[in-house]
Short mmCIF file of C-alpha atoms in Angstrom, two decimals:
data_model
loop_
_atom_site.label_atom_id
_atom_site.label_comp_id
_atom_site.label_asym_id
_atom_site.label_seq_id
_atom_site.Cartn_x
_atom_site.Cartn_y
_atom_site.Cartn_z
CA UNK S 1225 26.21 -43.58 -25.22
CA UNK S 1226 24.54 -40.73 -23.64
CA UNK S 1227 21.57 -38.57 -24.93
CA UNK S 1228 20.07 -35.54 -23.26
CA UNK S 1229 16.35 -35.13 -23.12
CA UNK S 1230 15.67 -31.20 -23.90
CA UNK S 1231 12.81 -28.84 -23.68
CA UNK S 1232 11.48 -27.87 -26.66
CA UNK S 1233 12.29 -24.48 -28.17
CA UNK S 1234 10.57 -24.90 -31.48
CA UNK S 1235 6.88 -23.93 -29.94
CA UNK S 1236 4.64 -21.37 -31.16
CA UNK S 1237 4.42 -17.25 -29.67
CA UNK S 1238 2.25 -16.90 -26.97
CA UNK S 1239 -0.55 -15.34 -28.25
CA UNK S 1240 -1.41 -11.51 -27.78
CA UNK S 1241 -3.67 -10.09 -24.94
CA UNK S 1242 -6.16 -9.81 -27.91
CA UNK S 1243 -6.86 -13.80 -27.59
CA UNK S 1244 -9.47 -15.29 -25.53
CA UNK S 1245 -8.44 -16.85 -22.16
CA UNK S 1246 -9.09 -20.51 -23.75
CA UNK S 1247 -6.70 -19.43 -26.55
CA UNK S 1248 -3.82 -18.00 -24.30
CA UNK S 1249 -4.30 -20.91 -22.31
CA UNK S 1250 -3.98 -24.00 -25.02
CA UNK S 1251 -1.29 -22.29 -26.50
CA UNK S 1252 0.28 -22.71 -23.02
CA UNK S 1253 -0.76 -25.94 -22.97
CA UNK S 1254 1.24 -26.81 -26.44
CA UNK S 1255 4.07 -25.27 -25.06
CA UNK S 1256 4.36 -27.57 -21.87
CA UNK S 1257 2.86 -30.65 -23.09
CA UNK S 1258 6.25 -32.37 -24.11
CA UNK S 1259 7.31 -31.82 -20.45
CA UNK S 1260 3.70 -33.11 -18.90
CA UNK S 1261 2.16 -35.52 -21.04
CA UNK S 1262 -0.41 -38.44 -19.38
CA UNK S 1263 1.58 -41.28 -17.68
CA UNK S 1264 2.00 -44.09 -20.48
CA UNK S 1265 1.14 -46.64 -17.70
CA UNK S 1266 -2.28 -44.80 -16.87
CA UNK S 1267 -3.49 -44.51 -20.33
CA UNK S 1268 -3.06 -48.30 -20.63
CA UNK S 1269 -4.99 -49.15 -18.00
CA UNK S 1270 -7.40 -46.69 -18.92
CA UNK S 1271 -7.68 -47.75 -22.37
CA UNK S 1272 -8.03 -51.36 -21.46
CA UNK S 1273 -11.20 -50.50 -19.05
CA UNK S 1274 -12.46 -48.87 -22.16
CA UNK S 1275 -12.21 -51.94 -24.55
CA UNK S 1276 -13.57 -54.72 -21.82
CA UNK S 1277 -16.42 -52.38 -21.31
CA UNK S 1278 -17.27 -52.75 -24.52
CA UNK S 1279 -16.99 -56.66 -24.66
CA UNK S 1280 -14.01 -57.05 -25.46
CA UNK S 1281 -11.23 -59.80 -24.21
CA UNK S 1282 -8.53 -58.08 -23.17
CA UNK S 1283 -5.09 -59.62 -21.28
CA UNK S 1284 -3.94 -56.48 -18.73
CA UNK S 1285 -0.11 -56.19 -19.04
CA UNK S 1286 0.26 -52.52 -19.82
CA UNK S 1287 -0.61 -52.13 -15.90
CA UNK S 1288 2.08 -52.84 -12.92
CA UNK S 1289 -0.46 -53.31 -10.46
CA UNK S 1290 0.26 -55.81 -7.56
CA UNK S 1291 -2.37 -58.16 -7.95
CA UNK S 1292 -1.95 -59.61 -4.61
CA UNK S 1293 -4.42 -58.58 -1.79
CA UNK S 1294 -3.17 -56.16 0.67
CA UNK S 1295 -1.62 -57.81 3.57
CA UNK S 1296 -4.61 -58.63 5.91
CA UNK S 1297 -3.14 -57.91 9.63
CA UNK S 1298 -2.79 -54.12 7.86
CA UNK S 1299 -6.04 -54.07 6.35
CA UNK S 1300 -7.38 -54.66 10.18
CA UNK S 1301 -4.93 -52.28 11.15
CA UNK S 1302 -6.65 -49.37 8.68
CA UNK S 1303 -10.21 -50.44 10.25
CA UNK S 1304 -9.36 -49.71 13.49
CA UNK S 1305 -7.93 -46.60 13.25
CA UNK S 1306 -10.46 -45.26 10.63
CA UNK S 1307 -11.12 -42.93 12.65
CA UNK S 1308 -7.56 -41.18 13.04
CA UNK S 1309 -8.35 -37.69 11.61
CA UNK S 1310 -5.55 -35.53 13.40
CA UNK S 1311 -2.96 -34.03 10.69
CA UNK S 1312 0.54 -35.68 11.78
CA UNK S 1313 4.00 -34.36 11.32
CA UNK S 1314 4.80 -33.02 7.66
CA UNK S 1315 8.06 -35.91 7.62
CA UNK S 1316 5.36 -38.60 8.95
CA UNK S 1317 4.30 -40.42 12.36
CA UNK S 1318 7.35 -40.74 14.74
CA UNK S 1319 6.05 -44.54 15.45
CA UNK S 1320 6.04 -45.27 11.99
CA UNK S 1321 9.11 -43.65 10.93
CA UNK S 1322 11.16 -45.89 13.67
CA UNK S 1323 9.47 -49.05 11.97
CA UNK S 1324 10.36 -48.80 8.69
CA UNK S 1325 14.28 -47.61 9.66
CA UNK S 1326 14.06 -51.07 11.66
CA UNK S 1327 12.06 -52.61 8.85
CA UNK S 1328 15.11 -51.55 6.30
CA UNK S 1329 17.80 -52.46 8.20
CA UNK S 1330 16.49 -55.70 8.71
CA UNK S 1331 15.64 -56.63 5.43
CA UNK S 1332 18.24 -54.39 3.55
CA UNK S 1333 21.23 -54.91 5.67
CA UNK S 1334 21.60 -50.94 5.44
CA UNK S 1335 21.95 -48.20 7.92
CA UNK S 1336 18.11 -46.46 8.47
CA UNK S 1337 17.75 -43.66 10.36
CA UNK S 1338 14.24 -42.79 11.80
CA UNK S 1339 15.44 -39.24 11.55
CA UNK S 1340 16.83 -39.48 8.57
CA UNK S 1341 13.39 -41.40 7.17
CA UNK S 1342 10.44 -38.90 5.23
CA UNK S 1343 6.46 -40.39 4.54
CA UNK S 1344 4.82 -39.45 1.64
CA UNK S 1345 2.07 -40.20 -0.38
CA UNK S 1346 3.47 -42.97 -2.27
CA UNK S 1347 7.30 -42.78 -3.30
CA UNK S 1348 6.29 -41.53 -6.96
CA UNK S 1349 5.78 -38.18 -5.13
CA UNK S 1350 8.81 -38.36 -3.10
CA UNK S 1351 11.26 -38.83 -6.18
CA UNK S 1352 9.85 -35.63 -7.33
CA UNK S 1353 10.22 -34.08 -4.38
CA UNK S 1354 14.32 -34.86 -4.24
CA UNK S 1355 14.67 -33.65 -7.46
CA UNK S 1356 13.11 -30.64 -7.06
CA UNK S 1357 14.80 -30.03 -4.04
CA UNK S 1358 18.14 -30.35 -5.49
CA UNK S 1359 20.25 -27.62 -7.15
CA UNK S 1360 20.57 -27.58 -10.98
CA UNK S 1361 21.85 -31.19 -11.91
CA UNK S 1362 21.81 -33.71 -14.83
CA UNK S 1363 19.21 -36.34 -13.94
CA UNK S 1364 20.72 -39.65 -15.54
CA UNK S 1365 18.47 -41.95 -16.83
CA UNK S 1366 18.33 -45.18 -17.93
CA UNK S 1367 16.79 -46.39 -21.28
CA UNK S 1368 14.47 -48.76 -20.44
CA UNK S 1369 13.40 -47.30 -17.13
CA UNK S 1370 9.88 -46.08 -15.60
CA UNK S 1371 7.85 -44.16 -17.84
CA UNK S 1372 7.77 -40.96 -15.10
CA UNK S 1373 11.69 -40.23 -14.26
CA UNK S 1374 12.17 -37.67 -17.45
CA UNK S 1375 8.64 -35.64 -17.11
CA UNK S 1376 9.39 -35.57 -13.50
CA UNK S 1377 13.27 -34.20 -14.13
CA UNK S 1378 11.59 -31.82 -16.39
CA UNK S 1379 8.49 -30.77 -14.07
CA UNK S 1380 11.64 -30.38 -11.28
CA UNK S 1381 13.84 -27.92 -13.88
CA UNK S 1382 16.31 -30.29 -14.26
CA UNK S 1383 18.06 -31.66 -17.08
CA UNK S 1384 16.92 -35.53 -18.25
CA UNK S 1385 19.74 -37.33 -19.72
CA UNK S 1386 19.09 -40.81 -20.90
CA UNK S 1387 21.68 -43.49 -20.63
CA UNK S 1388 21.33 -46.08 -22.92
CA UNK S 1389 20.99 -49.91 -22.68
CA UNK S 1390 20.29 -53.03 -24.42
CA UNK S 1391 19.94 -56.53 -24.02
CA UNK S 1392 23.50 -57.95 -24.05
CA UNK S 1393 23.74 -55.94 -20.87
CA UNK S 1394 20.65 -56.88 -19.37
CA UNK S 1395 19.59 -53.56 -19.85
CA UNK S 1396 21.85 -52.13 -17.08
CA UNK S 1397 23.95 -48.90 -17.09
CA UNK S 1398 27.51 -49.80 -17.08
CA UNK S 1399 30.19 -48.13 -15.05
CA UNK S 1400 32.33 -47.30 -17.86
CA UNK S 1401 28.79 -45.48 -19.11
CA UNK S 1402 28.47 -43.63 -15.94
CA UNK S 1403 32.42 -42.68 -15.95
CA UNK S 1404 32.08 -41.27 -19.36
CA UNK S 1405 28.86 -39.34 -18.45
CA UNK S 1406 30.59 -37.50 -15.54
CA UNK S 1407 33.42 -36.51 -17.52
CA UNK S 1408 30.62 -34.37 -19.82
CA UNK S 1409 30.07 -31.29 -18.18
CA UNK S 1410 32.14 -32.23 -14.70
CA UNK S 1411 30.59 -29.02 -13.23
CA UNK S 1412 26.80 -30.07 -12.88
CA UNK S 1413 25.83 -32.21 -10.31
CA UNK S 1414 24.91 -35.82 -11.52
CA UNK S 1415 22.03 -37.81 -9.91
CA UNK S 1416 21.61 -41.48 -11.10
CA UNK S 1417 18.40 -43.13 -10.96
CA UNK S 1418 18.60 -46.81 -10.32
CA UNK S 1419 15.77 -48.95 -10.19
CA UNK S 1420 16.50 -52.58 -8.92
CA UNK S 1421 14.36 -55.41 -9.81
CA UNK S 1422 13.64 -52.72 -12.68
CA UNK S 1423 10.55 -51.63 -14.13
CA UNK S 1424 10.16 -51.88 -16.78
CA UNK S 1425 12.58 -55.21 -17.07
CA UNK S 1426 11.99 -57.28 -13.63
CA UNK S 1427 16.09 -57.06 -13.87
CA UNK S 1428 19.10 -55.69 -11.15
CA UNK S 1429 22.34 -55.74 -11.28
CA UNK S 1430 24.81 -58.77 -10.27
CA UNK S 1431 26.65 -57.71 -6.97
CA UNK S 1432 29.97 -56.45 -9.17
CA UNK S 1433 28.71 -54.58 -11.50
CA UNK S 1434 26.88 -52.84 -8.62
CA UNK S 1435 30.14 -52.38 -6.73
CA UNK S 1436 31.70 -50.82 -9.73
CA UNK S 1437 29.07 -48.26 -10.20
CA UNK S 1438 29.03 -47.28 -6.55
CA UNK S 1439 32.90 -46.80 -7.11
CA UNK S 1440 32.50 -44.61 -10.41
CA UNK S 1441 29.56 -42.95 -8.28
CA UNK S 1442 32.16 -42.20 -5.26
CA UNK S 1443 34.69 -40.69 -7.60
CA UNK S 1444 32.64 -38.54 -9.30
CA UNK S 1445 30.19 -37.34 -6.58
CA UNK S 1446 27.15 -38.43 -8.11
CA UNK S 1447 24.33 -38.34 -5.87
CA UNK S 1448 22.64 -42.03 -6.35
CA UNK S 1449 18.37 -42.10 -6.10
CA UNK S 1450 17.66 -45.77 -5.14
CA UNK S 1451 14.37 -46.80 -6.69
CA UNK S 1452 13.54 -50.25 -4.69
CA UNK S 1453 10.24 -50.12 -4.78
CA UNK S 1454 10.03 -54.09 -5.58
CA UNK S 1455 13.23 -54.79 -3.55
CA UNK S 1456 10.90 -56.80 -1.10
CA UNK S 1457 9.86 -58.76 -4.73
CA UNK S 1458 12.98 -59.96 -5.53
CA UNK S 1459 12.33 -63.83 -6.92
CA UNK S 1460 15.21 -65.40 -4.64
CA UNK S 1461 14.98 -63.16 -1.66
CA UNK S 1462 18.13 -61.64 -2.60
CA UNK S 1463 17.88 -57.98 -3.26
CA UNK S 1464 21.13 -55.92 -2.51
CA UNK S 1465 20.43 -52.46 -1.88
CA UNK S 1466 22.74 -49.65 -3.39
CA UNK S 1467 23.16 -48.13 -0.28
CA UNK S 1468 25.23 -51.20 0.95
CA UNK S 1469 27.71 -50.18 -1.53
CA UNK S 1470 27.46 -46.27 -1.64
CA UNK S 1471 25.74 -45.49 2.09
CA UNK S 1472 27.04 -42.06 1.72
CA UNK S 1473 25.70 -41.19 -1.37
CA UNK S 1474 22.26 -43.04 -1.77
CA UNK S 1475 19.36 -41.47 -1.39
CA UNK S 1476 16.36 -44.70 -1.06
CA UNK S 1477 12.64 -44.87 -1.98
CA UNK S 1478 10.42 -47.53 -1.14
CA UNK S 1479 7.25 -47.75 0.03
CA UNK S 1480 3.65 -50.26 0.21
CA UNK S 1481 2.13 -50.43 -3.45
CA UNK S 1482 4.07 -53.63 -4.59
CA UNK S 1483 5.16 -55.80 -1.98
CA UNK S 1484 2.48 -55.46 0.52
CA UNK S 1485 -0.01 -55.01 -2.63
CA UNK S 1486 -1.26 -51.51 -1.51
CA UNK S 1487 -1.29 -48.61 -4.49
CA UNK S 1488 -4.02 -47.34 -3.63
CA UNK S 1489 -3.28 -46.81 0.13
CA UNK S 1490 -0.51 -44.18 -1.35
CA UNK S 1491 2.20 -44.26 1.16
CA UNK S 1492 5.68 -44.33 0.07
CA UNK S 1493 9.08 -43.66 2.44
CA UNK S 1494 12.43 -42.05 1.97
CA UNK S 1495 15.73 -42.12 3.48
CA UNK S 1496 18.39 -39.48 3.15
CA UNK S 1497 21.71 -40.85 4.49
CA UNK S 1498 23.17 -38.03 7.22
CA UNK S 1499 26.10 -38.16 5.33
CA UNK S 1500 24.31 -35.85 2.83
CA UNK S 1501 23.77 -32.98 5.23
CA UNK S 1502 20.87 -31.35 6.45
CA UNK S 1503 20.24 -28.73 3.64
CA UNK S 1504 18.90 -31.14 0.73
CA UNK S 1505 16.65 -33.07 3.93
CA UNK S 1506 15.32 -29.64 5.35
CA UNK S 1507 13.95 -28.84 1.14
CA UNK S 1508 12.71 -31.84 0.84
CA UNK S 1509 10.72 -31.22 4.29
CA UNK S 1510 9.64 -27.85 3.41
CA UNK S 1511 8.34 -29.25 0.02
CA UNK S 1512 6.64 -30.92 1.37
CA UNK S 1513 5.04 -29.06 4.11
CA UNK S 1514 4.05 -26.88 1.43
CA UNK S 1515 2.56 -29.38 -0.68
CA UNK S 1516 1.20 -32.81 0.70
CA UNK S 1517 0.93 -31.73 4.63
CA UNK S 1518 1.07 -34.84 5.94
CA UNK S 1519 -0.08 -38.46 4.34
CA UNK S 1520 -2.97 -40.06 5.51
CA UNK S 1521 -3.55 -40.81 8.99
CA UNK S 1522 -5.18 -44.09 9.32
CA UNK S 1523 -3.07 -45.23 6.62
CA UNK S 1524 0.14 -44.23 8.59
CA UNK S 1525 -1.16 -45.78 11.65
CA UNK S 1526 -1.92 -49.27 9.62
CA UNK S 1527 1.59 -48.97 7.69
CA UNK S 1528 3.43 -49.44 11.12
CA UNK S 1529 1.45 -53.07 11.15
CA UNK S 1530 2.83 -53.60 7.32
CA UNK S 1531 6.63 -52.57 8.22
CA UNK S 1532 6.47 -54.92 11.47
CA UNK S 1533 8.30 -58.14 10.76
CA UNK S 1534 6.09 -61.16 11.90
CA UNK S 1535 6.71 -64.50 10.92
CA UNK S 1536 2.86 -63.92 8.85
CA UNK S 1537 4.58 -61.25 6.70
CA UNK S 1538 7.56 -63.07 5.99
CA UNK S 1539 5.63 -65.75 4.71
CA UNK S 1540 3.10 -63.80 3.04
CA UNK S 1541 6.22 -62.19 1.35
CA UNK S 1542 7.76 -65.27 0.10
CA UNK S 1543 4.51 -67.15 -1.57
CA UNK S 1544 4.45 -63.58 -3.58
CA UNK S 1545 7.91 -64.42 -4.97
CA UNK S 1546 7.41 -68.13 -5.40
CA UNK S 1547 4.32 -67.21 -7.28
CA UNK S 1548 5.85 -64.47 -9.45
CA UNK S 1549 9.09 -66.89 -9.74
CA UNK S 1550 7.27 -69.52 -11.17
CA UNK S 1551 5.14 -68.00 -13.42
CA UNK S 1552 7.68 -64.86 -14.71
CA UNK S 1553 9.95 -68.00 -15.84
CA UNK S 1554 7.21 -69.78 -17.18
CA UNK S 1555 6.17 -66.56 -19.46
CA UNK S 1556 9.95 -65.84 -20.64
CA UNK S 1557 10.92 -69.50 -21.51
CA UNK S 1558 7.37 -69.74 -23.65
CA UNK S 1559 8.17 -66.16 -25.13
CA UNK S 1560 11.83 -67.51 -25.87
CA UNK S 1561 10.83 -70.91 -27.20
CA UNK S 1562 8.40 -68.73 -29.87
CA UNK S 1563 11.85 -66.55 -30.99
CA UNK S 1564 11.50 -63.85 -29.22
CA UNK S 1565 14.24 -62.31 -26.89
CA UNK S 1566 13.84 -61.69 -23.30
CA UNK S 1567 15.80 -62.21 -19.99
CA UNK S 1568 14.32 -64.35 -17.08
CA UNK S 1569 12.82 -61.99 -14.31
CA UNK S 1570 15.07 -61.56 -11.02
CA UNK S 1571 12.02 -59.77 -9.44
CA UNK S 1572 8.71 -57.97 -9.33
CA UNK S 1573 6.61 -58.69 -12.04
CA UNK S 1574 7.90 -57.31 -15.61
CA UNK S 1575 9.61 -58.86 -18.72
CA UNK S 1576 10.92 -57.01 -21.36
CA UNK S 1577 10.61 -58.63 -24.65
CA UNK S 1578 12.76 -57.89 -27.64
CA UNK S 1579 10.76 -58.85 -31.04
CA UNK S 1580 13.79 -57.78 -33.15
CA UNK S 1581 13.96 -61.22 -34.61
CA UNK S 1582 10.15 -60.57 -36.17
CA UNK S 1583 10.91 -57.37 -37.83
CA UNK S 1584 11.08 -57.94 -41.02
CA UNK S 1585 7.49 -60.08 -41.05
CA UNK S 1586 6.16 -56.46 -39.16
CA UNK S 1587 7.38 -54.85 -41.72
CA UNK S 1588 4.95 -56.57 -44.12
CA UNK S 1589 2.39 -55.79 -41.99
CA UNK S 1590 3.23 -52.30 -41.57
CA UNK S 1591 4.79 -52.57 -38.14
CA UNK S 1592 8.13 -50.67 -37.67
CA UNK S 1593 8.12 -48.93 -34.30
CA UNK S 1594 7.46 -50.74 -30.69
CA UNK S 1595 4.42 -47.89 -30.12
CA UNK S 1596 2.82 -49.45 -33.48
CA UNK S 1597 4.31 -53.09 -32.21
CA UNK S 1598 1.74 -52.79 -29.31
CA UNK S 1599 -1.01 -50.64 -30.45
CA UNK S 1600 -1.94 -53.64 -33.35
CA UNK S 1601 -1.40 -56.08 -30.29
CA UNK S 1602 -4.12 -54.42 -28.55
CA UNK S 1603 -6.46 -54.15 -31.13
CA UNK S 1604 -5.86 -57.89 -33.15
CA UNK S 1605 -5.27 -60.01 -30.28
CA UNK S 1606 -6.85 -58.18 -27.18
CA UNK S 1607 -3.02 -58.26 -25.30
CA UNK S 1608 -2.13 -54.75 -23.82
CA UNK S 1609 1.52 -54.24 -23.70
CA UNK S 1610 3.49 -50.71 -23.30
CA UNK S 1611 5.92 -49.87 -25.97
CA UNK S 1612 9.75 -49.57 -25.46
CA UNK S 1613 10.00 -46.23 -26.41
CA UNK S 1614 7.25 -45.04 -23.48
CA UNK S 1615 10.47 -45.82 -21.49
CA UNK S 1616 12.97 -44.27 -23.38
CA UNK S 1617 13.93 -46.72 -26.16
CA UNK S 1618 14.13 -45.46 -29.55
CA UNK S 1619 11.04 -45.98 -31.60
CA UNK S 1620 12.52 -48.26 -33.75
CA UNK S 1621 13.45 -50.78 -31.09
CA UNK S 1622 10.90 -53.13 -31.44
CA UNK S 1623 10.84 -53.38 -27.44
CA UNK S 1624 7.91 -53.76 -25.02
CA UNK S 1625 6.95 -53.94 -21.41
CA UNK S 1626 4.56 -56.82 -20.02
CA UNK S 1627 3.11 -57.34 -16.67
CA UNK S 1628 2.57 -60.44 -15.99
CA UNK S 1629 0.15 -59.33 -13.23
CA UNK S 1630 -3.30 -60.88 -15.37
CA UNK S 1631 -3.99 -63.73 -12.53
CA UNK S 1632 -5.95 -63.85 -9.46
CA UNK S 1633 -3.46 -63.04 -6.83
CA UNK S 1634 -5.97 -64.04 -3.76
CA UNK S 1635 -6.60 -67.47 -5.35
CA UNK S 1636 -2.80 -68.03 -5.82
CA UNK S 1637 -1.77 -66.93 -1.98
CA UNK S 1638 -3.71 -70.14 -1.26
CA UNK S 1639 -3.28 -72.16 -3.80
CA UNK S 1640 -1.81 -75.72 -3.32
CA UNK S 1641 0.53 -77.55 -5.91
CA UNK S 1642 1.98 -76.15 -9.02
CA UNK S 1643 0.80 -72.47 -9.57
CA UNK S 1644 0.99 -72.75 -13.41
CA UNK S 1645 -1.81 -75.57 -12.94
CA UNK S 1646 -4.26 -73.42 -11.14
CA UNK S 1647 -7.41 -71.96 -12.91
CA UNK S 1648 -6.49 -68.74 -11.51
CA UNK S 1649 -3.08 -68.31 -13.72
CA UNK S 1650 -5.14 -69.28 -16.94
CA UNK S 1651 -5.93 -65.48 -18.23
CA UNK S 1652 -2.24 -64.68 -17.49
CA UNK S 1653 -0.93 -67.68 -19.90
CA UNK S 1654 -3.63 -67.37 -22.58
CA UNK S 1655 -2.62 -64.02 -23.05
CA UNK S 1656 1.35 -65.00 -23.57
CA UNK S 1657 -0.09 -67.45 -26.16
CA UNK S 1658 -2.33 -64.63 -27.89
CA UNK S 1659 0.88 -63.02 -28.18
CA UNK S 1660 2.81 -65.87 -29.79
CA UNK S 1661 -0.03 -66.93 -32.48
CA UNK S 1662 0.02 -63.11 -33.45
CA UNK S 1663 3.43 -63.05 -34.00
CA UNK S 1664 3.01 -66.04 -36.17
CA UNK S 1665 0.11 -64.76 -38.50
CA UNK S 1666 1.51 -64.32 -42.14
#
């Protein structure tokens, strides 16, 4: 089932030159908002701040922060070249762009080109970027799927179309979805977001069902935008990338924030297969030299220490997953054992419950929609969550996101014996309890 995302065409006239500036520009302002609202994930976090600052408990799962500590060889790494302050090259430092095409094809299996590779700051910005640099095209969506994809489509003049899951499918797009979605409108280009493990559902897809999509993808054209931002983060060290299956046609993003624990270092990377051509690569370049320059230099120079594979990243790597193994199947098998419905993660650090079974005690309690599902969490039982519909799932899908990122990350990296023992996972598993005993309130 597919169903398009559209501008609104309902707003109000803009008002005549008589109005004041501060009227002319609200009025703009109402216009655009449904295309530019505030980042559901932001607000969370902001909102949560706002409540512990005011004394209150609060478990922080709205927020998919890494709470691991930024991988300390690069943190040296950013010291010593603090001082770096020349601009570099708009598509990034040539030393760091042949690291993380080595970096890739080590750890992906896939073909990297340094040439081929783009730096930017952080890969949310580069997603816009390719979309904006593309010609008119449906942007297909999944629903769940990160809360920025359809206000960026939008921002980028393209049309969001939203391609629905559910649970029985793991909440992955099908290939007979994606077949029927090309035949709609065969004229406009297609580009397929994937995001594998998924955010908002910790999820990817089994190796076939992969394959089949890249085949439907093949036959139809469809340009593919690789999302594996917590590739790296898969629980089992398994990750496939799309690009194994569809090199041609696969444009990847990846970049620092999750796996080496760095968001707020903002530096993200891009790879745009030759295959492709050089007119899309040369748009995205010019976008960017006409937007972001270049990305931080001493961050660039301490990224090339992050992409270099040591025997101390690879380990530093793997206690992440152990750690997020363990306790992501500890927090679905609790959830599940209470009666609600949620899949096991295969990586990062989401679930995605589905409290379908409680809806008709909501309902007593005035709770019909996931937004309301997760605003009364907040405020009874101090647990921030993000609705399923700040993702794309109808209101009425009593669906929500949790990061199970509430734990001391440092503590953990060092931690000896089993992690769901430690002091420093207690917040994280208090707060999957709060949820359960509000759930089973009369």
């Amino acid at each position: 089932m597919t169903t398009a995302i559209h501008h609104d065409d309902t707003s109000e006239p803009f008002p005549a030159e008589s109005a004041s500036l501060a009227q002319r520009l609200e009025a703009g302002y109402r216009q655009a908002e449904a295309a530019t609202p505030s980042s559901d994930t932001l607000l969370i976090n902001e909102q949560s701040r706002l409540l512990e600052a005011g004394g209150r408990r609060i478990h922080k799962f709205g927020f998919g922060q890494s709470p691991f500590p930024v991988f300390a060889p690069a943190v040296a790494a950013l010291a010593e070249h603090a001082g770096e302050k020349a601009y570099l090259p708009v598509q990034g430092l040539p030393a760091l762009r042949e690291q993380v095409a080595a970096f890739h094809r080590d750890t992906d299996g896939t073909a990297w080109e340094a040439s081929r590779v783009v730096v930017g700051p952080g890969s949310k910005l580069l997603l816009f970027a390719l979309m904006k640099s593309l010609p008119a095209a449906d942007i297909l969506i999944p629903a769940p799927a990160w809360v920025s994809y359809a206000p960026q489509a939008r921002l980028a003049g393209q049309r969001a179309v939203r391609l629905e899951a559910d649970f029985a499918t793991r909440w992955q797009v099908t290939a007979e979805q994606l077949d029927a979605c090309c035949r709609d409108a065969p004229e406009r280009l297609k580009v397929l977001i994937l995001n594998a493990p998924g955010n908002p559902t910790g999820l990817s897809p089994d190796a076939e069902s992969q394959q089949r999509l890249a085949e439907v993808a093949r036959r139809h054209g469809v340009l593919v935008l690789a999302d594996e931002i917590y590739a790296m983060l898969d629980h089992a060290g398994a990750h496939r990338a799309f690009a194994r299956d569809y090199p041609e046609g696969t444009v990847t993003t990846s970049g620092l924030s999750k796996w080496c624990g760095a968001g707020g270092w903002r530096l993200g990377v891009m790879h745009v297969p030759a295959a492709l051509g050089d007119a899309l690569f040369q748009r995205i370049i010019g976008l960017a030299s006409e937007t972001w320059s270049s990305v931080t230099s001493p961050v660039q120079y301490a990224a090339i220490t992050a992409y270099t594979l040591t025997p101390a990243l690879r380990a530093y790597v793997e206690r992440q997953r152990m750690i997020l193994a363990e306790l992501g199947q500890l927090c679905a098998s609790r959830l599940g054992e209470a009666g609600v419905r949620v899949h096991a993660p295969d990586g990062g650090f989401y679930l995605f419950p589905d409290f379908g079974a409680f809806r008709e005690s909501l309902a007593r309690r005035g709770i019909t929609t996931s937004a309301e599902l997760t605003r009364r969490l907040l405020d009874e039982a101090g647990v921030a969550l993000l609705p399923g519909s700040a993702f794309g799932c109808r209101p009425e899908q009593l669906t929500a996101r949790l990061a199970y990122v509430d734990f001391d990350g440092a503590s953990l990296l060092e931690a000896q014996g089993p992690v769901r023992e430690h002091p420093a996972s207690r917040s994280l598993l208090e707060g999957i309890e709060a949820i359960i005993a509000w759930l089973e309130r009369d």
